[in-house]
Tab-separated table of C-alpha atoms in Angstrom:
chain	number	residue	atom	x	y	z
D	1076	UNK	CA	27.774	0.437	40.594
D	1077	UNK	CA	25.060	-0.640	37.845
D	1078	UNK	CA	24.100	2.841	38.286
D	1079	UNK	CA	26.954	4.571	37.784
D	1080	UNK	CA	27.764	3.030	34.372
D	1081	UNK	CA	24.360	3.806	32.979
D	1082	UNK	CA	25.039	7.555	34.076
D	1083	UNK	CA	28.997	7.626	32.310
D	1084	UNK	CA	27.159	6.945	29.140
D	1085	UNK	CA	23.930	8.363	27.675
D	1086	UNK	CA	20.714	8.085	29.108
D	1087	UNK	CA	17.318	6.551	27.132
D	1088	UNK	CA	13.985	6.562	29.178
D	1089	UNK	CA	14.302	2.872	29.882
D	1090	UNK	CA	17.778	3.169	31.648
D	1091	UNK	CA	16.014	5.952	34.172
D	1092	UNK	CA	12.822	3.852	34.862
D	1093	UNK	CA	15.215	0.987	35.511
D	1094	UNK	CA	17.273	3.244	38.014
D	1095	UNK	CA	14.052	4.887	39.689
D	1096	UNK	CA	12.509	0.944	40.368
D	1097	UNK	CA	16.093	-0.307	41.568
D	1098	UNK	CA	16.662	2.903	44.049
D	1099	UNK	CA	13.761	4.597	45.090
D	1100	UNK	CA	13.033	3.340	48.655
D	1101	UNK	CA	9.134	3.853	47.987
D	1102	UNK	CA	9.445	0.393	46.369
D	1103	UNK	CA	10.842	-1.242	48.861
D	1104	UNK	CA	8.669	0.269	51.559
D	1105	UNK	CA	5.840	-1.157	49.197
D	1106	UNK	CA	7.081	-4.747	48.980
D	1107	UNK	CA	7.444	-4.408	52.842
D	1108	UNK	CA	3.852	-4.116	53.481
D	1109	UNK	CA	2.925	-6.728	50.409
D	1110	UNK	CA	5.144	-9.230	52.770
D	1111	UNK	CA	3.121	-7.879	56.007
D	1112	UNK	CA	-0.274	-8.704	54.733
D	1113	UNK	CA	1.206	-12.107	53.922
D	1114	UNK	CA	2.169	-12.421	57.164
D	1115	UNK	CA	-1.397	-11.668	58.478
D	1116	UNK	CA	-2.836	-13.894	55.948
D	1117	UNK	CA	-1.092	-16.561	57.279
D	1118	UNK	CA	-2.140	-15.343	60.992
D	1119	UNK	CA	-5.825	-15.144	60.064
D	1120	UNK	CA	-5.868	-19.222	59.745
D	1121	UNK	CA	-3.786	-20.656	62.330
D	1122	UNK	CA	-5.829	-22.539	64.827
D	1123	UNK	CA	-5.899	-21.081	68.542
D	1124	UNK	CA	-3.489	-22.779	70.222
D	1125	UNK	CA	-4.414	-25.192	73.032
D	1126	UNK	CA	-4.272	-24.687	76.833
D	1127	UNK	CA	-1.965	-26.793	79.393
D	1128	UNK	CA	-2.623	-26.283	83.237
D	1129	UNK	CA	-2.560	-27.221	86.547
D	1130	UNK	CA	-5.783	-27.612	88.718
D	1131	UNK	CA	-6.659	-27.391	92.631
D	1132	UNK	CA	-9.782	-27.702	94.171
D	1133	UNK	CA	-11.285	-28.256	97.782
D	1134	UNK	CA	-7.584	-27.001	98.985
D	1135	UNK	CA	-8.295	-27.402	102.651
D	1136	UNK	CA	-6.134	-29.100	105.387
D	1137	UNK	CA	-8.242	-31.487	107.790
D	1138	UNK	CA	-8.333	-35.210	108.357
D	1139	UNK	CA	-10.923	-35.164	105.630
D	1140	UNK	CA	-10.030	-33.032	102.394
D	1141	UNK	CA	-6.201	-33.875	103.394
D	1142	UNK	CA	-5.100	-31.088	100.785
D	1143	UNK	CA	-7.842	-31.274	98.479
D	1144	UNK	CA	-7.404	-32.695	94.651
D	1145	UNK	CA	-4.432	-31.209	92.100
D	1146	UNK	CA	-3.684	-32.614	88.588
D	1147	UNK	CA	-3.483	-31.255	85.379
D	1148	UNK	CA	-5.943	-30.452	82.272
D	1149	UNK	CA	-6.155	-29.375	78.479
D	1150	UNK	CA	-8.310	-27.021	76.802
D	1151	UNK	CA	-9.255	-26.653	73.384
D	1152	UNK	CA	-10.889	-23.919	71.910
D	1153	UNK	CA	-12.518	-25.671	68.655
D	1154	UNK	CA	-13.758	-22.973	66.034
D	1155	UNK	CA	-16.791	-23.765	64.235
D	1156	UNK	CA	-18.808	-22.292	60.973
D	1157	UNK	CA	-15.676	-22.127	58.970
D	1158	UNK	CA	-14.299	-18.318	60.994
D	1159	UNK	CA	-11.036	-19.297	60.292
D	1160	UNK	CA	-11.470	-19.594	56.604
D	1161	UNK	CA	-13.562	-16.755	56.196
D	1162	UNK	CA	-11.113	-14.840	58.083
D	1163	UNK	CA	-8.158	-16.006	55.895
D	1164	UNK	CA	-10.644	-15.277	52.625
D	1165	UNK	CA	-10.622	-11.605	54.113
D	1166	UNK	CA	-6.409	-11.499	54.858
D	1167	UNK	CA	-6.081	-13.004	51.544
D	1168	UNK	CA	-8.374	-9.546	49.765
D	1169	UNK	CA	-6.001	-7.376	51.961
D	1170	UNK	CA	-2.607	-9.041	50.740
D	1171	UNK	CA	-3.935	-9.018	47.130
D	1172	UNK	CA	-4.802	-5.127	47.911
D	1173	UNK	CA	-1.195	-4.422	49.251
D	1174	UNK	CA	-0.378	-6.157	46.173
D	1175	UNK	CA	-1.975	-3.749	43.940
D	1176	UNK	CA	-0.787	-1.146	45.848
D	1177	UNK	CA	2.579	-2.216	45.300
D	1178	UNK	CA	2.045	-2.199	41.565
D	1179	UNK	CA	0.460	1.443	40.989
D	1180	UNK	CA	3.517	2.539	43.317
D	1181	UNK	CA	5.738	0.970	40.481
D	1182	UNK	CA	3.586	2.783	37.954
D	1183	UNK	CA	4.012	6.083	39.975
D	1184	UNK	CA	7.646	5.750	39.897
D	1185	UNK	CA	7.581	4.867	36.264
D	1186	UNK	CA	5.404	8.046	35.055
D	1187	UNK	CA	7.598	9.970	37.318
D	1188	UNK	CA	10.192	8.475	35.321
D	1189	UNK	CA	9.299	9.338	32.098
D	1190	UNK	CA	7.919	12.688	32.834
D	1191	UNK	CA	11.210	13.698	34.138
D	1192	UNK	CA	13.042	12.314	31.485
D	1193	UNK	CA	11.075	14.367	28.955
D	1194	UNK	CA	11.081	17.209	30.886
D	1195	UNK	CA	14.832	17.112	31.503
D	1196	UNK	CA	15.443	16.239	27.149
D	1197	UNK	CA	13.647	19.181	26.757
D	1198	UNK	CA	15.810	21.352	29.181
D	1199	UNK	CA	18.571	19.516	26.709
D	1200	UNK	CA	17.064	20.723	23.709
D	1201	UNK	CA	15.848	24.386	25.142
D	1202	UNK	CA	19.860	25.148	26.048
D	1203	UNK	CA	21.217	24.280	22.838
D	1204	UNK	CA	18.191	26.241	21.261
D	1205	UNK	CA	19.070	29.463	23.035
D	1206	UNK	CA	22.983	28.846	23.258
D	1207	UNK	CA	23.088	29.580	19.562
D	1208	UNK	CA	20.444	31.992	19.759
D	1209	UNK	CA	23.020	33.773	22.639
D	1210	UNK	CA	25.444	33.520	19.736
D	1211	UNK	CA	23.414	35.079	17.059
D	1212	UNK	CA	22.267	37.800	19.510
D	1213	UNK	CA	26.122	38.853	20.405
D	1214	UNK	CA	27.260	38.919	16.741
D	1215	UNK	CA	24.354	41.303	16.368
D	1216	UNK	CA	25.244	43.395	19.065
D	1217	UNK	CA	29.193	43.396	17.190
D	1218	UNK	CA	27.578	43.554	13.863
D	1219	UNK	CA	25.147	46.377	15.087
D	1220	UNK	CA	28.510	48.265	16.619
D	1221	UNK	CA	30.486	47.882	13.449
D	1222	UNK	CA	28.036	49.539	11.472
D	1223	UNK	CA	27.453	52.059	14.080
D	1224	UNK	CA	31.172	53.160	13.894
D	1225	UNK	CA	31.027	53.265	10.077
D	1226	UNK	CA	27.817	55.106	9.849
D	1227	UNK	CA	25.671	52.562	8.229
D	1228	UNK	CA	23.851	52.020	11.104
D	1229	UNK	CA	21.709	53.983	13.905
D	1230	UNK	CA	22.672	54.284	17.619
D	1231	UNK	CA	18.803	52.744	17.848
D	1232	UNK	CA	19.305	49.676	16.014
D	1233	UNK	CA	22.735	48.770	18.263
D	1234	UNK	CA	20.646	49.566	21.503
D	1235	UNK	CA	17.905	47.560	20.445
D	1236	UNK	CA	20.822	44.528	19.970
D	1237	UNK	CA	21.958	44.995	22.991
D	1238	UNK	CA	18.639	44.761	24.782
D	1239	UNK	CA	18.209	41.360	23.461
D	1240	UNK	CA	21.103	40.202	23.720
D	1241	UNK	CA	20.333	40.452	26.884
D	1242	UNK	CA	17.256	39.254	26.980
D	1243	UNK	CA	18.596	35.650	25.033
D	1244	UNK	CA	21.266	35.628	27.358
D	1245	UNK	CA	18.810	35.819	30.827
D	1246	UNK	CA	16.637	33.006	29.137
D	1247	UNK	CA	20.184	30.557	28.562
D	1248	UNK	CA	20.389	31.226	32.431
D	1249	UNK	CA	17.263	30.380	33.259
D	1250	UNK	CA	16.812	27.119	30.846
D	1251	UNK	CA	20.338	26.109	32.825
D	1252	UNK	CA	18.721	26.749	36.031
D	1253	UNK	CA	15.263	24.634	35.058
D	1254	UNK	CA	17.632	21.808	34.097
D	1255	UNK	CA	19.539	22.034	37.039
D	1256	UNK	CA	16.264	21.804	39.160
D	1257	UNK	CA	14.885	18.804	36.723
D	1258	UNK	CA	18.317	17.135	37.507
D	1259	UNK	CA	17.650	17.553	41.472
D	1260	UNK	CA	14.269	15.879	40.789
D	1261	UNK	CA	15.664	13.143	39.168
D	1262	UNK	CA	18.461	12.544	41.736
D	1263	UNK	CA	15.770	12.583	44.238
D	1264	UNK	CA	13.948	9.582	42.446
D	1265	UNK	CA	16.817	7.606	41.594
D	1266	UNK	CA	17.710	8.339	45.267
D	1267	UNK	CA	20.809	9.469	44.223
D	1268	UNK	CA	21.459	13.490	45.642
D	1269	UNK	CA	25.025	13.799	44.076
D	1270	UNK	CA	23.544	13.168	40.764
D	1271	UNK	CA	24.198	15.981	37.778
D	1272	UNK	CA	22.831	16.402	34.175
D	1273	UNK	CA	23.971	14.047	31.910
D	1274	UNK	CA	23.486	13.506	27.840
D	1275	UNK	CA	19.865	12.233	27.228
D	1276	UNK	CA	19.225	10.002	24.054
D	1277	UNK	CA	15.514	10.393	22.633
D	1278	UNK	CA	13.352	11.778	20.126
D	1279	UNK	CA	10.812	15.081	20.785
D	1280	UNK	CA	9.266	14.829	17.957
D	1281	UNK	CA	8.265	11.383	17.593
D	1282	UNK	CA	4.770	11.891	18.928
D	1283	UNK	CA	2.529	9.499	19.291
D	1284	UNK	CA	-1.124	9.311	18.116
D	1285	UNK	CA	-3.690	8.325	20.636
D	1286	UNK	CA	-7.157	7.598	20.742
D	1287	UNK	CA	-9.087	8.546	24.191
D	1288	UNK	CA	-11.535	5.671	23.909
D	1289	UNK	CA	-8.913	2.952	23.379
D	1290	UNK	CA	-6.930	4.326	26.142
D	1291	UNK	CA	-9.540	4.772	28.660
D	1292	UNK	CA	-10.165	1.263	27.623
D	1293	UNK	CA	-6.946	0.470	28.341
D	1294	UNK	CA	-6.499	2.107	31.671
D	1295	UNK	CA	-9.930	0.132	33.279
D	1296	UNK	CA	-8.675	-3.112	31.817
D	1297	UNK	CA	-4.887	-2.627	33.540
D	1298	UNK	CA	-4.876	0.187	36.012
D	1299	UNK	CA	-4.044	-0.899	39.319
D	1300	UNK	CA	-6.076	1.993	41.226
D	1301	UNK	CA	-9.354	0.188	39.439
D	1302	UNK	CA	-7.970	-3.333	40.081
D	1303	UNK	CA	-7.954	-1.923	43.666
D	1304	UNK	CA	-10.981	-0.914	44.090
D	1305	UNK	CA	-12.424	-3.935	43.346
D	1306	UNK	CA	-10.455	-5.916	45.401
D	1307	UNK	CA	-11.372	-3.586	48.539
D	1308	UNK	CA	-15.269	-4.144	47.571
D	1309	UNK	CA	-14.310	-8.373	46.956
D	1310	UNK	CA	-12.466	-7.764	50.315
D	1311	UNK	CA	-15.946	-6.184	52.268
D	1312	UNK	CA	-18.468	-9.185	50.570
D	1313	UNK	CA	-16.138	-11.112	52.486
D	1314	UNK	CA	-16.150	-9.418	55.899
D	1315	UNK	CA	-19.966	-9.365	55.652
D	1316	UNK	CA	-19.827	-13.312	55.585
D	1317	UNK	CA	-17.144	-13.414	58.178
D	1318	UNK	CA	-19.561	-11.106	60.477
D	1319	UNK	CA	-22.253	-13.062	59.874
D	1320	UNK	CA	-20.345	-16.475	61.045
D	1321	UNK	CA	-19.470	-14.671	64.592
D	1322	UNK	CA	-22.161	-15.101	66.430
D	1323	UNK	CA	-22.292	-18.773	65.997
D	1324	UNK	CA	-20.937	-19.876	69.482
D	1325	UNK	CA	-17.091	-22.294	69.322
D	1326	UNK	CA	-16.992	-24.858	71.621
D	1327	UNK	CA	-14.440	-24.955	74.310
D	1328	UNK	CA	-13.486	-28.245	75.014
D	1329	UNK	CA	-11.342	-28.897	78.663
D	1330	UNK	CA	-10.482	-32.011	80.339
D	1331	UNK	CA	-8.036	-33.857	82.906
D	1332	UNK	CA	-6.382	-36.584	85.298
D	1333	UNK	CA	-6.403	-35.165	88.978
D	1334	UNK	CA	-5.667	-37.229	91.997
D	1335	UNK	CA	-8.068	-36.384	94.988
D	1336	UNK	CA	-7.006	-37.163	98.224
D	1337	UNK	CA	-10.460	-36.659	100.001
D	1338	UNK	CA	-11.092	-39.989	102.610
D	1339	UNK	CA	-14.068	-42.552	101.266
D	1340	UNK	CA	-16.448	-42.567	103.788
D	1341	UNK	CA	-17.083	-46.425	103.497
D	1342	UNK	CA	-12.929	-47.217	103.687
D	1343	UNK	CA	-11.532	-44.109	104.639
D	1344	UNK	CA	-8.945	-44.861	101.573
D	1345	UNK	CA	-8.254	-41.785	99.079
D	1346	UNK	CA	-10.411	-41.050	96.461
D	1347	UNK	CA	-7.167	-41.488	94.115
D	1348	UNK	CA	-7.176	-41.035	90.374
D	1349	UNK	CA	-9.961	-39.358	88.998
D	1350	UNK	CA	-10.773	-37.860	85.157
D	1351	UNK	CA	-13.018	-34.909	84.416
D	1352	UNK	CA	-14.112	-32.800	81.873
D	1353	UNK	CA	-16.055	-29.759	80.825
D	1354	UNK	CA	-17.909	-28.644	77.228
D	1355	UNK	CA	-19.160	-24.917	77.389
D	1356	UNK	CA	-20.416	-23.265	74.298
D	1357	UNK	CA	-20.916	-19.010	74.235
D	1358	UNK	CA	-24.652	-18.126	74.025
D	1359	UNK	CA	-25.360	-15.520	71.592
D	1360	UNK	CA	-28.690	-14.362	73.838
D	1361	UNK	CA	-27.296	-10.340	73.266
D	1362	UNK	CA	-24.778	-10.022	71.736
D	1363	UNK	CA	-25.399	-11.472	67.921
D	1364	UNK	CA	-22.799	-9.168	66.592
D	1365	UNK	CA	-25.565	-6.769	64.990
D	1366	UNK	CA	-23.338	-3.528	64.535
D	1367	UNK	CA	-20.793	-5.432	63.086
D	1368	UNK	CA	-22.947	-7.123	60.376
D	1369	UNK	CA	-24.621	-3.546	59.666
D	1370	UNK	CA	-21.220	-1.725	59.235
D	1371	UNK	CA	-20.011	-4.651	57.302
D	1372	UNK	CA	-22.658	-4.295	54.974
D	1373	UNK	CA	-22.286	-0.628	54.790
D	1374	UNK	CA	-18.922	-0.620	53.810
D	1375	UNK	CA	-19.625	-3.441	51.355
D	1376	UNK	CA	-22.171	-0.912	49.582
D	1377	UNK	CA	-19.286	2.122	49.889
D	1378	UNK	CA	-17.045	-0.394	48.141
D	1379	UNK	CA	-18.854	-1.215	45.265
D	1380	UNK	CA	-19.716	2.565	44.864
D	1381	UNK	CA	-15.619	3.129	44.810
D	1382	UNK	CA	-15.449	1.400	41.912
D	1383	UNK	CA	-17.724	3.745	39.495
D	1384	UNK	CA	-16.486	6.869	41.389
D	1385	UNK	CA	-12.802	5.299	40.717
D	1386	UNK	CA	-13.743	5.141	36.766
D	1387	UNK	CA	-15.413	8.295	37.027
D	1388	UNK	CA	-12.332	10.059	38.102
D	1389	UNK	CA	-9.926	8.372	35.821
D	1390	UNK	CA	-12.170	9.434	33.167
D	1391	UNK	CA	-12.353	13.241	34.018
D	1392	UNK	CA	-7.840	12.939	34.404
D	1393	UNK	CA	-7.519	10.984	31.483
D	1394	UNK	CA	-10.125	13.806	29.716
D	1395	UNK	CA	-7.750	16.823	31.038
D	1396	UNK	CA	-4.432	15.302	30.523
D	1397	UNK	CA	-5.820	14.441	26.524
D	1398	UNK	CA	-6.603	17.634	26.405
D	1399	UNK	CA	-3.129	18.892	27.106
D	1400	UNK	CA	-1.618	16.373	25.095
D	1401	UNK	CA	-3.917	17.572	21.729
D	1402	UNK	CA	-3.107	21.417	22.524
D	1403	UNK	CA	0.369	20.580	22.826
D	1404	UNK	CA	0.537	18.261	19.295
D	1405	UNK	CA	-1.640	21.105	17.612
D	1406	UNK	CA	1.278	23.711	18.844
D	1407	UNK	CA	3.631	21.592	17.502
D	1408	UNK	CA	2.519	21.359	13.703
D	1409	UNK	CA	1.351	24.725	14.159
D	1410	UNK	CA	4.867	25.843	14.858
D	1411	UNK	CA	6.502	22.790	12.236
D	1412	UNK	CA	4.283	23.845	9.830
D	1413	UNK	CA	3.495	27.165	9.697
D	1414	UNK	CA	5.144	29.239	12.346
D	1415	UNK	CA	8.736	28.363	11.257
D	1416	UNK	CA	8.373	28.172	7.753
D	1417	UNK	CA	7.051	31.792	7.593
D	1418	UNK	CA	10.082	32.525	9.978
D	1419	UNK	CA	12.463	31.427	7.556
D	1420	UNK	CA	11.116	32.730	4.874
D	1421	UNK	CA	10.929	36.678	6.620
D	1422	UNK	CA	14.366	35.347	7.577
D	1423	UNK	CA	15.426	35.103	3.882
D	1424	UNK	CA	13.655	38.137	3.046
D	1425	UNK	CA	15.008	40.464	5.803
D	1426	UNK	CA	18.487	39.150	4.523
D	1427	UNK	CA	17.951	40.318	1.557
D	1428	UNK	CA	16.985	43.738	2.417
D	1429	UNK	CA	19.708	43.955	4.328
D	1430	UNK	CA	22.205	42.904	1.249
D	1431	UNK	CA	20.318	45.757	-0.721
D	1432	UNK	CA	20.783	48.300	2.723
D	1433	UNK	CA	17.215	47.963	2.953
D	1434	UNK	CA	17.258	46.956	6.377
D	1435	UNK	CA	19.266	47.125	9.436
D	1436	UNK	CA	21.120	43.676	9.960
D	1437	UNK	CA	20.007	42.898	13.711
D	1438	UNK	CA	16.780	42.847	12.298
D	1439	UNK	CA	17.472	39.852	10.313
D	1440	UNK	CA	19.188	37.845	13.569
């Protein structure tokens, strides 16, 4: 419903970004997995559970054994070397990566966001552009047939007005059909198919001045895809530690009551009530966990690299898309202040020829 009264009225680039976090199901799907790797960082350091169980031994029949011994025992597996710590520090890397991941998602949707928007105001701006440009073409196509038909103008000049009108009224079509496609794009991100162009509210030509430095600045201070990376390479110092804690051995700890029913030699009474216990430890003769500390290690070094090869590649974008962004400004005030001016003024000029009969009118639409 929230949605559907921001799209009755006017649109600004903050109303979309709102409705492309609120709707697109990307964000949810991200917050899913942020609650996932909370869930296996709270796995990671739970303590193994202990072990309840009956026992039997020396289960024979015979005027002897009589049945054997039965009763009942508990084992404990206790970890040692602080594995389950080290094992949460590791969960807690991955939840603060699915974090991160989360938040560049967010950023995604929000540059998608924007771009669209602008895109879309421009597809605003490029109809109304060539809707009166459609009109000025078809009064010079009347213009150029009234003259025609009262011999102050050439069959030429009224072809020539026809062509492009034409021509102005093929490029109105296709600036409808680019804003019908933007439109699609935008329903798409707002998750919301039925969706159709609507009035945009903001200002092309307030363009902003930026400096590359500052922003590349900017973008290794905040970006989450660098945040990321070093999280992932915090996240593999930590594995190397947790590899290197495996081989030390737990102790399993078991124990009991049993009642044996085995004959005393001396009485020929039952055993009776009788306690026992075991303490085994895992010896790491040959298996010390070697590949796994080596790979560790290996993708600790491949981490840290990430991080420079991250930077490097924001860099080269961030050099490209600047690049774009300068060419485009240095169209603009070509166009503001040169381009359009000089257009006017031939404008003016053509006009008056025209008033004198010194020029064919369709010349100065």
């Amino acid at each position: 419903m929230i949605h559907l009264l921001l799209i009755a009225a006017a649109l600004g680039v903050e109303d979309l970004e709102r409705m492309a976090l609120d709707a697109n199901p990307s964000i949810r799907q991200a917050e899913a997995a942020v609650q996932a790797a909370r869930g296996r960082e709270k796995q990671a350091g739970l303590y193994p559970n202990p072990v309840l169980g009956v026992t039997g031994d020396e289960i024979a029949g015979g005027p002897i054994n009589r049945g054997g011994e039965h009763g009942g025992f508990f084992e404990q597996r206790i970890v040692t070397a602080g594995k389950l710590g080290a094992s949460r520090g590791v969960a807690s890397q991955e939840r603060a990566a699915a974090e991160q991941m989360s938040a560049a998602q967010k950023q995604r949707i929000r540059n998608a966001a924007r771009m669209l928007f602008y895109q879309a105001l421009g597809d605003q701006r490029r109809i109304v552009v060539r809707t009166e440009l459609k009109r000025l073409a078809d009064e010079a196509v009347q213009i150029a047939g009234e003259m025609v038909n009262t011999g102050l103008g050439d069959q030429p000049d009224k072809l020539s007005a026809e062509i492009e009108a034409q021509r102005v009224d093929l490029s109105l079509t296709m600036a409808r059909n680019a804003q019908e496609r933007t439109w699609r794009q935008i329903g798409a991100l707002v998750n919301q198919p039925a969706l159709r162009a609507t009035e945009l509210i903001g200002d092309l030509e307030a363009l902003p001045r930026l400096d590359a430095s500052v922003v590349l600045d900017r973008i290794y201070a905040e970006s989450p895809e660098v945040r990321l990376t070093e999280i992932e390479a915090a996240r593999a110092e930590l594995a190397v530690a947790r590899a290197r804690k495996e081989p030390v051995p737990d102790i399993v700890v078991r124990g009991g009551v049993r009642y044996n029913r085995e004959l005393l030699e001396q009485n020929m009474r039952p055993v009776g009530r009788e306690g026992f216990f075991d303490i085994g430890v895992e010896v790491p003769l040959f298996n010390r966990n070697q590949g796994n500390i080596a790979a560790a290690r290996a993708e600790a070094s491949r981490a840290k690299l990430d991080i420079d090869r991250t930077k490097l590649a924001l860099r080269a974008r961030l050099a490209e898309a600047d690049r774009e962004y300068r060419d485009a400004v240095a169209a603009v005030g070509k166009y503001k202040d040169e381009m359009i001016p000089r257009a006017e003024k031939a404008f003016a000029m053509y006009r008056e020829n025209h008033r004198r009969m010194a020029a064919a009118y369709p010349m100065a639409l």
